[in-house]
């Protein structure tokens, strides 16, 4: 046995102490590596061993002269990130004595004596035009890590670059986490139930696929495909066979691909859970949408009302705890008063939240009104007086020079307070997720001094109504201010100071 050996689920192999065995794990990863269909998608929960399974596959053919594999991620950064594709490949291919990395062209070369036998190349395909870099290429093994990040046109283009060689059939392999908005969701629809979960009995079963004018058509057998649509596909293949002066059988394989889907589940990745047992707990602390996708493997979950926040996530308490670490009042400003011309303008929201030494957040007060800039200024100043100098003031800053000078003007009015402008958030839907995760873990409380009197402080109901309807509610000003206050407190927590 050579110093480094590779086996494929080959039980009964005798391992010497100094032999490192690289093999897929029993279960779906092994099924993915061994699967012979033209296109195999291995998708599902985070940490299921998908990328590792993808990188294992070319190793089956590295002794075949001329074998080439290209493995893509969408951006070059994702290929080269610490812990990314290149790093992981190093931890795998680096064990082979006849392998050598070429970082300048992101390639692993496998040698026989001094002669290159086969190559595994890593590449990115960020923009649509990048696909043309592969014009004329013929690649027997094409892998996409995080296939859902790619466009359908990129996938279709590379499908046309896939060729069999030296007895190895052309292979396309894709790994991904669930994403209901990707073309992959459409491609694997047959394997997904109405509830968004994978239909287990169908995993690993083939479908026959043909792509035409950018659309996929799928059937349960090759005969069904050839006989469908009044023989449209059969005709198409016949015409092409005549043009190429090839047989129907030879031409058919250029058009018809077998496709299957294999479900990845983190529980199947025993190796990961052995070395990183807290991985599951980390997944459990994701916000609801990410949790449903990355832990439960659901392919249908999209943001909709009630997914980020539910009323029962917020415990109501009568008062703040005695010791508070930091308090922030975040202002999301709007500058239009309500009028008959504009009956429902955005609100100005001043959101006050504190964090204690145990990491619990307390929503203390929400001021909300629709007024012109002069009134907005006055109310911000008055509120600062009431809140006191221990409350940090964060002011959302519109983009550009005018946004900056506006905020600077306000900061001058607030002389003596800790007031800072914060650039306007680009993406509320991304930033709301960590807030939702904290709410889901019951770490965010609402302070209602009236709670024992049978009444409720007036801002609580509109707040709960807006956040529990987000992102479908008419306004998101309170959500934005909530995120702003959270970011302020959270960043302060991390950095230790402002
Ligand atoms: N066959 C194996 N042998 C040894 N370790 C493995 C094997 N399969 C997976 N692992 C370990 O599990 C870790 C996670 O696997 P991998 O990165 O492939 O998961 P993933 O499904 O791609 O995750 P993500 O959803 O985050 O992309 C790997 O970094 C590796 O340490
Ligand atoms: Mg991965």
PDB file of N, CA and C and ligand atoms in Angstrom, residues 23-25 29 45-52 146 177 269 271-272 279, ligand 1:
ATOM      1  N   UNK A  23     -11.814   9.209   1.781  1.00  0.00           N
ATOM      2  CA  UNK A  23     -12.963   8.505   1.209  1.00  0.00           C
ATOM      3  C   UNK A  23     -14.237   9.259   1.540  1.00  0.00           C
ATOM      4  N   UNK A  24     -15.252   9.061   0.725  1.00  0.00           N
ATOM      5  CA  UNK A  24     -16.522   9.700   1.061  1.00  0.00           C
ATOM      6  C   UNK A  24     -17.142   9.023   2.278  1.00  0.00           C
ATOM      7  N   UNK A  25     -17.966   9.750   2.983  1.00  0.00           N
ATOM      8  CA  UNK A  25     -18.656   9.162   4.121  1.00  0.00           C
ATOM      9  C   UNK A  25     -19.838   8.349   3.621  1.00  0.00           C
ATOM     10  N   UNK A  29     -23.209  11.258   0.756  1.00  0.00           N
ATOM     11  CA  UNK A  29     -21.958  11.741   0.155  1.00  0.00           C
ATOM     12  C   UNK A  29     -21.351  10.663  -0.744  1.00  0.00           C
ATOM     13  N   UNK A  45     -28.913  20.932   3.467  1.00  0.00           N
ATOM     14  CA  UNK A  45     -28.499  21.634   4.684  1.00  0.00           C
ATOM     15  C   UNK A  45     -27.026  22.047   4.672  1.00  0.00           C
ATOM     16  N   UNK A  46     -26.758  23.086   5.433  1.00  0.00           N
ATOM     17  CA  UNK A  46     -25.374  23.542   5.586  1.00  0.00           C
ATOM     18  C   UNK A  46     -24.558  22.449   6.275  1.00  0.00           C
ATOM     19  N   UNK A  47     -23.323  22.328   5.867  1.00  0.00           N
ATOM     20  CA  UNK A  47     -22.410  21.409   6.545  1.00  0.00           C
ATOM     21  C   UNK A  47     -22.628  19.944   6.208  1.00  0.00           C
ATOM     22  N   UNK A  48     -23.416  19.670   5.195  1.00  0.00           N
ATOM     23  CA  UNK A  48     -23.708  18.276   4.862  1.00  0.00           C
ATOM     24  C   UNK A  48     -22.561  17.519   4.215  1.00  0.00           C
ATOM     25  N   UNK A  49     -21.495  18.212   3.876  1.00  0.00           N
ATOM     26  CA  UNK A  49     -20.361  17.535   3.221  1.00  0.00           C
ATOM     27  C   UNK A  49     -20.439  17.632   1.706  1.00  0.00           C
ATOM     28  N   UNK A  50     -21.121  18.647   1.214  1.00  0.00           N
ATOM     29  CA  UNK A  50     -21.357  18.782  -0.224  1.00  0.00           C
ATOM     30  C   UNK A  50     -20.086  19.170  -0.971  1.00  0.00           C
ATOM     31  N   UNK A  51     -19.439  20.233  -0.497  1.00  0.00           N
ATOM     32  CA  UNK A  51     -18.240  20.703  -1.186  1.00  0.00           C
ATOM     33  C   UNK A  51     -17.151  19.633  -1.154  1.00  0.00           C
ATOM     34  N   UNK A  52     -17.004  19.022  -0.006  1.00  0.00           N
ATOM     35  CA  UNK A  52     -16.000  17.970   0.139  1.00  0.00           C
ATOM     36  C   UNK A  52     -16.298  16.823  -0.833  1.00  0.00           C
ATOM     37  N   UNK A 146     -21.964  25.630  -4.885  1.00  0.00           N
ATOM     38  CA  UNK A 146     -23.031  26.626  -4.711  1.00  0.00           C
ATOM     39  C   UNK A 146     -23.665  26.966  -6.063  1.00  0.00           C
ATOM     40  N   UNK A 177     -27.068  24.960  -1.212  1.00  0.00           N
ATOM     41  CA  UNK A 177     -28.071  25.060  -0.157  1.00  0.00           C
ATOM     42  C   UNK A 177     -29.387  25.423  -0.835  1.00  0.00           C
ATOM     43  N   UNK A 269     -23.048  14.109   8.079  1.00  0.00           N
ATOM     44  CA  UNK A 269     -21.631  14.491   8.093  1.00  0.00           C
ATOM     45  C   UNK A 269     -21.043  14.242   9.482  1.00  0.00           C
ATOM     46  N   UNK A 271     -18.157  13.248  10.305  1.00  0.00           N
ATOM     47  CA  UNK A 271     -16.787  13.774  10.476  1.00  0.00           C
ATOM     48  C   UNK A 271     -16.826  15.194  11.019  1.00  0.00           C
ATOM     49  N   UNK A 272     -17.723  15.985  10.472  1.00  0.00           N
ATOM     50  CA  UNK A 272     -17.824  17.376  10.911  1.00  0.00           C
ATOM     51  C   UNK A 272     -18.323  17.428  12.359  1.00  0.00           C
ATOM     52  N   UNK A 279     -21.540  22.686  15.944  1.00  0.00           N
ATOM     53  CA  UNK A 279     -22.040  23.130  14.639  1.00  0.00           C
ATOM     54  C   UNK A 279     -23.577  23.151  14.592  1.00  0.00           C
TER      55      UNK A 279
HETATM   56  N1  LIG B   1     -15.470  12.403   3.547  1.00  0.00           N
HETATM   57  C1  LIG B   1     -14.991  13.240   4.448  1.00  0.00           C
HETATM   58  N2  LIG B   1     -13.846  12.968   5.113  1.00  0.00           N
HETATM   59  C2  LIG B   1     -13.372  13.834   6.037  1.00  0.00           C
HETATM   60  N3  LIG B   1     -13.956  14.982   6.376  1.00  0.00           N
HETATM   61  C3  LIG B   1     -15.091  15.329   5.752  1.00  0.00           C
HETATM   62  C4  LIG B   1     -15.663  14.485   4.752  1.00  0.00           C
HETATM   63  N4  LIG B   1     -16.787  15.089   4.304  1.00  0.00           N
HETATM   64  C5  LIG B   1     -16.900  16.252   4.968  1.00  0.00           C
HETATM   65  N5  LIG B   1     -15.903  16.396   5.854  1.00  0.00           N
HETATM   66  C6  LIG B   1     -15.692  17.512   6.794  1.00  0.00           C
HETATM   67  O1  LIG B   1     -16.879  18.274   6.928  1.00  0.00           O
HETATM   68  C7  LIG B   1     -16.622  19.649   6.685  1.00  0.00           C
HETATM   69  C8  LIG B   1     -17.831  20.310   6.061  1.00  0.00           C
HETATM   70  O2  LIG B   1     -18.066  19.731   4.806  1.00  0.00           O
HETATM   71  P1  LIG B   1     -18.387  20.617   3.524  1.00  0.00           P
HETATM   72  O3  LIG B   1     -17.644  21.890   3.557  1.00  0.00           O
HETATM   73  O4  LIG B   1     -18.239  19.739   2.357  1.00  0.00           O
HETATM   74  O5  LIG B   1     -19.929  20.908   3.804  1.00  0.00           O
HETATM   75  P2  LIG B   1     -20.954  21.674   2.860  1.00  0.00           P
HETATM   76  O6  LIG B   1     -22.164  20.817   2.780  1.00  0.00           O
HETATM   77  O7  LIG B   1     -20.301  22.061   1.598  1.00  0.00           O
HETATM   78  O8  LIG B   1     -21.270  22.933   3.740  1.00  0.00           O
HETATM   79  P3  LIG B   1     -21.894  24.344   3.276  1.00  0.00           P
HETATM   80  O9  LIG B   1     -23.376  24.144   3.208  1.00  0.00           O
HETATM   81  O10 LIG B   1     -21.513  25.235   4.426  1.00  0.00           O
HETATM   82  O11 LIG B   1     -21.268  24.712   1.979  1.00  0.00           O
HETATM   83  C9  LIG B   1     -15.413  19.642   5.780  1.00  0.00           C
HETATM   84  O12 LIG B   1     -14.690  20.840   5.890  1.00  0.00           O
HETATM   85  C10 LIG B   1     -14.634  18.460   6.289  1.00  0.00           C
HETATM   86  O13 LIG B   1     -13.865  18.839   7.398  1.00  0.00           O
END
